[in-house]
């Protein structure tokens, strides 16, 4: 069975591009567009990896990440944070919150695919 990625991204064009890239590579991708829906979907589907946008409606990506890390059932789930704000303080906040990886937008197709593959292989 294909590995499962939960994509939490509120920008439709970015979400579709990532979904296309990963699906073409054999991943099963589920997409939600807000933080509250992300937590519900994680509980339902138990993804292998979560790609989590920093700025989301409902709950921010950092709030979602904090909730995931606080729950023993999801604490070890791998999370790749995405942000349009690639400043050092954003990377530091994501790291402190428990992100396993960080990628600034815009990114290339090859970059996102390589990072997803590397994170799941770890």
Coordinates of N, CA, C and O in Angstrom, one line a residue:
X1 N 0.8 -1.2 0.0 CA 0.0 0.0 0.0 C 0.9 1.3 0.0 O 1.9 1.3 0.7
X2 N 0.5 2.3 -0.7 CA 1.2 3.5 -0.8 C 1.3 4.2 0.5 O 0.4 4.1 1.3
X3 N 2.4 4.9 0.7 CA 2.5 5.7 2.0 C 1.6 6.9 1.9 O 1.3 7.4 0.8
X4 N 1.1 7.3 3.0 CA 0.1 8.3 3.1 C 0.6 9.6 3.6 O 1.2 9.7 4.6
X5 N 0.3 10.7 2.8 CA 0.7 12.1 3.2 C -0.6 12.8 3.4 O -1.5 12.8 2.6
X6 N -0.7 13.5 4.6 CA -1.7 14.5 4.8 C -1.2 15.8 4.5 O -0.2 16.3 5.1
X7 N -1.8 16.5 3.5 CA -1.4 17.8 3.1 C -2.3 18.8 3.7 O -3.5 18.8 3.4
X8 N -1.8 19.7 4.5 CA -2.6 20.8 5.1 C -2.1 22.1 4.5 O -1.1 22.7 5.0
X9 N -2.9 22.6 3.6 CA -2.5 23.8 2.8 C -3.8 24.5 2.4 O -4.7 23.9 1.8
X10 N -3.9 25.8 2.7 CA -5.1 26.5 2.3 C -5.1 27.2 0.9 O -6.1 27.7 0.5
X11 N -3.9 27.2 0.3 CA -3.8 27.8 -1.0 C -4.1 26.7 -2.1 O -3.3 25.8 -2.2
X12 N -5.2 26.8 -2.8 CA -5.6 25.7 -3.7 C -4.5 25.4 -4.8 O -4.3 24.2 -5.1
X13 N -3.9 26.4 -5.3 CA -2.9 26.1 -6.4 C -1.7 25.3 -5.9 O -1.2 24.4 -6.5
X14 N -1.2 25.7 -4.7 CA -0.1 25.0 -4.1 C -0.5 23.6 -3.7 O 0.2 22.7 -3.9
X15 N -1.7 23.5 -3.1 CA -2.1 22.2 -2.7 C -2.3 21.2 -3.9 O -1.8 20.1 -3.8
X16 N -2.8 21.7 -5.0 CA -3.0 20.9 -6.2 C -1.6 20.5 -6.8 O -1.4 19.4 -7.2
X17 N -0.7 21.4 -6.8 CA 0.7 21.1 -7.3 C 1.3 20.1 -6.5 O 1.9 19.1 -7.0
X18 N 1.3 20.2 -5.1 CA 1.9 19.2 -4.3 C 1.2 17.8 -4.4 O 1.9 16.8 -4.5
X19 N -0.1 17.9 -4.4 CA -0.8 16.6 -4.6 C -0.4 15.9 -5.9 O -0.2 14.7 -5.9
X20 N -0.4 16.7 -6.9 CA 0.0 16.1 -8.2 C 1.4 15.5 -8.2 O 1.6 14.3 -8.7
X21 N 2.4 16.2 -7.7 CA 3.8 15.7 -7.6 C 3.8 14.4 -6.8 O 4.5 13.5 -7.3
X22 N 3.2 14.4 -5.7 CA 3.3 13.2 -4.8 C 2.5 12.1 -5.3 O 3.0 10.9 -5.3
X23 N 1.3 12.3 -5.8 CA 0.5 11.2 -6.4 C 1.2 10.6 -7.6 O 1.2 9.4 -7.7
X24 N 1.8 11.4 -8.4 CA 2.6 10.9 -9.6 C 3.7 10.0 -9.1 O 4.1 9.0 -9.8
X25 N 4.3 10.3 -7.9 CA 5.4 9.5 -7.4 C 4.9 8.3 -6.6 O 5.7 7.5 -6.0
X26 N 3.6 8.0 -6.5 CA 3.1 6.9 -5.9 C 2.6 7.0 -4.5 O 2.2 6.1 -3.8
X27 N 2.5 8.3 -4.0 CA 2.0 8.5 -2.6 C 0.5 8.6 -2.7 O -0.1 9.0 -3.6
X28 N -0.1 8.3 -1.6 CA -1.6 8.5 -1.4 C -1.6 9.9 -0.6 O -1.0 10.0 0.5
X29 N -2.4 10.8 -1.1 CA -2.4 12.2 -0.6 C -3.8 12.5 -0.2 O -4.8 12.4 -1.0
X30 N -4.0 13.0 1.0 CA -5.3 13.5 1.5 C -5.0 15.0 1.8 O -4.0 15.4 2.3
X31 N -6.0 15.8 1.4 CA -5.8 17.3 1.5 C -6.9 17.9 2.4 O -8.1 17.5 2.3
X32 N -6.5 18.7 3.3 CA -7.4 19.6 4.1 C -6.9 21.0 4.0 O -5.7 21.2 3.8
X33 N -7.8 22.0 4.2 CA -7.3 23.4 4.1 C -7.3 24.2 5.3 O -7.1 25.4 5.3
X34 N -7.6 23.6 6.5 CA -7.5 24.4 7.7 C -7.0 23.5 8.9 O -7.0 22.3 8.8
X35 N -6.6 24.2 9.9 CA -6.0 23.6 11.1 C -6.9 22.6 11.8 O -6.5 21.6 12.2
X36 N -8.1 23.0 12.0 CA -9.1 22.2 12.8 C -9.3 20.9 12.0 O -9.4 19.8 12.6
X37 N -9.5 21.0 10.7 CA -9.8 19.8 9.9 C -8.5 18.9 9.9 O -8.7 17.7 9.8
X38 N -7.4 19.5 10.0 CA -6.1 18.7 10.0 C -6.1 17.8 11.2 O -5.8 16.6 11.1
X39 N -6.4 18.3 12.4 CA -6.4 17.5 13.6 C -7.4 16.3 13.5 O -7.1 15.2 13.9
X40 N -8.6 16.6 13.0 CA -9.6 15.6 12.8 C -9.1 14.5 11.8 O -9.3 13.3 12.0
X41 N -8.5 15.0 10.7 CA -8.1 14.0 9.7 C -6.9 13.2 10.1 O -6.9 12.0 9.8
X42 N -6.0 13.7 10.9 CA -4.9 12.9 11.5 C -5.5 11.8 12.4 O -5.0 10.7 12.3
X43 N -6.4 12.1 13.2 CA -7.0 11.1 14.0 C -7.7 10.0 13.2 O -7.7 8.8 13.6
X44 N -8.3 10.4 12.1 CA -9.0 9.4 11.3 C -8.0 8.5 10.4 O -8.3 7.3 10.3
X45 N -7.0 9.1 9.9 CA -6.2 8.5 8.9 C -4.8 8.0 9.3 O -4.2 7.2 8.6
X46 N -4.3 8.6 10.3 CA -2.9 8.2 10.8 C -1.9 8.2 9.6 O -1.3 7.2 9.3
X47 N -1.6 9.4 9.1 CA -0.7 9.5 7.9 C 0.7 9.2 8.3 O 1.1 9.3 9.5
X48 N 1.5 8.8 7.3 CA 3.0 8.6 7.5 C 3.7 9.9 7.7 O 4.8 9.9 8.3
X49 N 3.2 10.9 7.0 CA 3.8 12.2 7.0 C 2.8 13.3 6.9 O 1.8 13.1 6.2
X50 N 3.0 14.4 7.5 CA 2.1 15.6 7.4 C 2.9 16.7 6.8 O 4.0 17.1 7.3
X51 N 2.4 17.3 5.7 CA 3.0 18.5 5.2 C 2.0 19.6 5.7 O 0.9 19.7 5.3
X52 N 2.6 20.5 6.5 CA 1.8 21.5 7.2 C 2.1 22.9 6.9 O 3.3 23.3 7.2
X53 N 1.2 23.7 6.4 CA 1.4 25.1 6.1 C 1.5 25.8 7.5 O 0.8 25.5 8.4
X54 N 2.3 26.8 7.5 CA 2.4 27.6 8.7 C 1.2 28.5 9.0 O 0.7 28.5 10.1
X55 N 0.7 29.2 8.0 CA -0.4 30.1 8.1 C -1.7 29.5 7.6 O -1.8 29.3 6.4
X56 N -2.6 29.1 8.5 CA -3.8 28.5 8.1 C -5.0 29.1 8.8 O -4.9 29.7 9.9
X57 N -6.2 29.0 8.2 CA -7.4 29.4 8.9 C -7.7 28.4 10.1 O -7.3 27.2 10.0
X58 N -8.4 28.8 11.0 CA -8.8 27.9 12.1 C -7.7 27.9 13.2 O -7.7 28.7 14.1
X59 N -6.8 27.0 13.0 CA -5.6 26.9 13.9 C -4.4 27.1 13.0 O -4.3 26.6 11.9
X60 N -3.4 27.8 13.5 CA -2.1 27.9 12.7 C -1.4 26.6 12.6 O -1.7 25.7 13.4
X61 N -0.5 26.5 11.7 CA 0.3 25.3 11.6 C 1.1 25.0 12.9 O 1.2 23.9 13.3
X62 N 1.6 26.0 13.6 CA 2.3 25.8 14.8 C 1.3 25.3 15.9 O 1.7 24.5 16.7
X63 N 0.1 25.8 15.9 CA -0.9 25.3 16.9 C -1.2 23.8 16.6 O -1.4 23.0 17.5
X64 N -1.4 23.5 15.3 CA -1.6 22.1 15.0 C -0.5 21.2 15.4 O -0.6 20.2 16.0
X65 N 0.8 21.7 15.1 CA 1.9 20.9 15.5 C 2.0 20.7 17.0 O 2.4 19.6 17.4
X66 N 1.8 21.8 17.7 CA 1.8 21.6 19.2 C 0.8 20.6 19.7 O 1.1 19.8 20.6
X67 N -0.4 20.6 19.1 CA -1.4 19.6 19.5 C -1.0 18.2 19.1 O -1.2 17.2 19.9
X68 N -0.4 18.0 17.9 CA 0.1 16.7 17.5 C 1.2 16.2 18.5 O 1.2 15.0 18.9
X69 N 2.1 17.1 18.8 CA 3.2 16.7 19.7 C 2.8 16.4 21.1 O 3.4 15.6 21.8
X70 N 1.7 17.0 21.6 CA 1.2 16.8 22.9 C 0.4 15.5 23.1 O 0.2 15.0 24.2
X71 N 0.0 14.9 21.9 CA -0.8 13.7 22.0 C 0.1 12.5 21.7 O 0.7 12.4 20.7
X72 N 0.2 11.6 22.7 CA 1.1 10.4 22.5 C 0.8 9.6 21.2 O 1.7 9.0 20.7
X73 N -0.5 9.6 20.8 CA -0.8 8.9 19.6 C -0.2 9.5 18.3 O -0.1 8.8 17.3
X74 N 0.1 10.8 18.3 CA 0.6 11.4 17.1 C 1.9 12.1 17.3 O 2.5 12.7 16.4
X75 N 2.5 12.0 18.5 CA 3.7 12.7 18.9 C 4.9 12.4 17.9 O 5.7 13.2 17.7
X76 N 4.9 11.2 17.4 CA 6.1 10.8 16.6 C 5.8 10.9 15.1 O 6.6 10.6 14.3
X77 N 4.6 11.4 14.7 CA 4.3 11.6 13.3 C 5.2 12.6 12.7 O 5.4 13.7 13.3
X78 N 5.8 12.3 11.5 CA 6.7 13.2 10.9 C 6.0 14.4 10.3 O 4.9 14.2 9.6
X79 N 6.5 15.6 10.5 CA 5.9 16.8 10.0 C 6.9 17.7 9.3 O 7.9 18.0 9.8
X80 N 6.5 18.1 8.1 CA 7.3 19.0 7.2 C 6.5 20.3 7.2 O 5.4 20.4 6.7
X81 N 7.1 21.4 7.8 CA 6.4 22.7 7.8 C 6.7 23.4 6.5 O 7.9 23.4 6.1
X82 N 5.7 24.0 6.0 CA 5.8 24.9 4.8 C 5.5 26.3 5.2 O 4.6 26.5 6.0
X83 N 6.2 27.3 4.7 CA 5.9 28.7 5.0 C 6.3 29.6 3.9 O 7.3 29.3 3.2
X84 N 5.5 30.6 3.6 CA 5.9 31.6 2.7 C 6.8 32.6 3.4 O 7.5 33.4 2.8
X85 N 6.9 32.5 4.7 CA 7.8 33.4 5.5 C 9.0 32.5 5.9 O 9.0 31.9 7.0
X86 N 10.0 32.6 5.1 CA 11.2 31.7 5.4 C 12.3 32.3 6.2 O 13.4 31.9 6.2
X87 N 11.9 33.3 7.0 CA 12.9 33.9 7.9 C 13.4 32.9 9.0 O 12.7 32.0 9.3
X88 N 14.6 33.2 9.5 CA 15.2 32.4 10.5 C 14.3 32.2 11.7 O 14.2 31.1 12.3
X89 N 13.6 33.2 12.1 CA 12.7 33.1 13.3 C 11.5 32.1 13.1 O 11.1 31.4 14.0
X90 N 11.1 32.0 11.8 CA 10.0 31.0 11.5 C 10.6 29.6 11.5 O 9.9 28.7 12.0
X91 N 11.8 29.4 11.0 CA 12.4 28.1 11.1 C 12.6 27.7 12.6 O 12.4 26.6 13.0
X92 N 13.1 28.7 13.4 CA 13.3 28.4 14.8 C 12.0 28.0 15.5 O 12.0 27.1 16.3
X93 N 10.9 28.8 15.2 CA 9.6 28.5 15.8 C 9.1 27.1 15.5 O 8.6 26.4 16.3
X94 N 9.3 26.8 14.2 CA 8.9 25.4 13.7 C 9.7 24.3 14.4 O 9.2 23.3 14.8
X95 N 11.0 24.6 14.5 CA 11.9 23.6 15.1 C 11.5 23.4 16.6 O 11.4 22.3 17.1
X96 N 11.3 24.5 17.3 CA 11.0 24.5 18.7 C 9.6 23.8 19.0 O 9.4 23.1 20.0
X97 N 8.7 23.9 18.0 CA 7.4 23.3 18.1 C 7.5 21.8 17.8 O 6.5 21.1 18.1
X98 N 8.6 21.4 17.2 CA 8.7 19.9 17.0 C 8.7 19.5 15.5 O 8.5 18.3 15.3
X99 N 8.8 20.4 14.6 CA 8.8 20.1 13.2 C 10.0 19.2 12.9 O 11.1 19.5 13.4
X100 N 9.8 18.2 12.0 CA 10.9 17.4 11.6 C 11.7 18.0 10.4 O 12.8 17.6 10.1
X101 N 11.0 18.8 9.7 CA 11.6 19.5 8.5 C 10.9 20.8 8.2 O 9.9 21.1 8.8
X102 N 11.6 21.6 7.4 CA 11.1 23.0 7.1 C 11.4 23.3 5.7 O 12.5 23.0 5.2
X103 N 10.4 23.9 5.0 CA 10.7 24.3 3.6 C 9.9 25.6 3.3 O 8.8 25.7 3.7
X104 N 10.7 26.5 2.8 CA 10.1 27.8 2.4 C 9.5 27.8 1.0 O 10.1 27.2 0.1
X105 N 8.4 28.5 0.9 CA 7.8 28.7 -0.4 C 8.5 29.9 -1.1 O 8.8 30.9 -0.4
X106 N 8.7 30.0 -2.3 CA 8.4 28.9 -3.3 C 9.5 27.8 -3.3 O 10.6 28.1 -2.9
X107 N 9.1 26.6 -3.7 CA 10.1 25.5 -3.8 C 9.9 24.8 -5.1 O 8.8 25.0 -5.7
X108 N 10.8 24.1 -5.5 CA 10.7 23.4 -6.8 C 10.1 22.0 -6.6 O 10.0 21.5 -5.4
X109 N 9.5 21.4 -7.6 CA 8.9 20.1 -7.5 C 10.0 19.1 -7.0 O 9.6 18.3 -6.2
X110 N 11.2 19.2 -7.5 CA 12.2 18.3 -7.1 C 12.5 18.4 -5.6 O 12.8 17.4 -4.9
X111 N 12.6 19.6 -5.1 CA 12.9 19.9 -3.7 C 11.8 19.2 -2.8 O 12.2 18.6 -1.8
X112 N 10.5 19.5 -3.1 CA 9.5 18.9 -2.2 C 9.5 17.4 -2.2 O 9.4 16.7 -1.2
X113 N 9.7 16.8 -3.4 CA 9.7 15.4 -3.5 C 10.9 14.8 -2.8 O 10.8 13.8 -2.1
X114 N 12.1 15.4 -3.0 CA 13.3 14.9 -2.3 C 13.1 15.0 -0.8 O 13.5 14.0 -0.1
X115 N 12.5 16.1 -0.3 CA 12.4 16.2 1.2 C 11.4 15.2 1.7 O 11.6 14.6 2.8
X116 N 10.3 15.0 1.0 CA 9.3 14.0 1.5 C 9.9 12.6 1.5 O 9.8 11.9 2.5
X117 N 10.6 12.3 0.5 CA 11.2 10.9 0.4 C 12.2 10.8 1.6 O 12.3 9.7 2.2
X118 N 13.0 11.8 1.8 CA 14.1 11.7 2.8 C 13.5 11.6 4.2 O 13.9 10.9 5.1
X119 N 12.4 12.4 4.4 CA 11.8 12.4 5.8 C 11.2 11.0 6.1 O 11.3 10.5 7.2
X120 N 10.5 10.4 5.1 CA 9.9 9.1 5.4 C 10.9 8.0 5.5 O 10.8 7.1 6.3
X121 N 12.1 8.2 4.8 CA 13.1 7.2 4.9 C 13.9 7.2 6.2 O 14.4 6.2 6.6
X122 N 13.8 8.3 7.0 CA 14.5 8.5 8.2 C 13.9 7.6 9.3 O 12.7 7.4 9.4

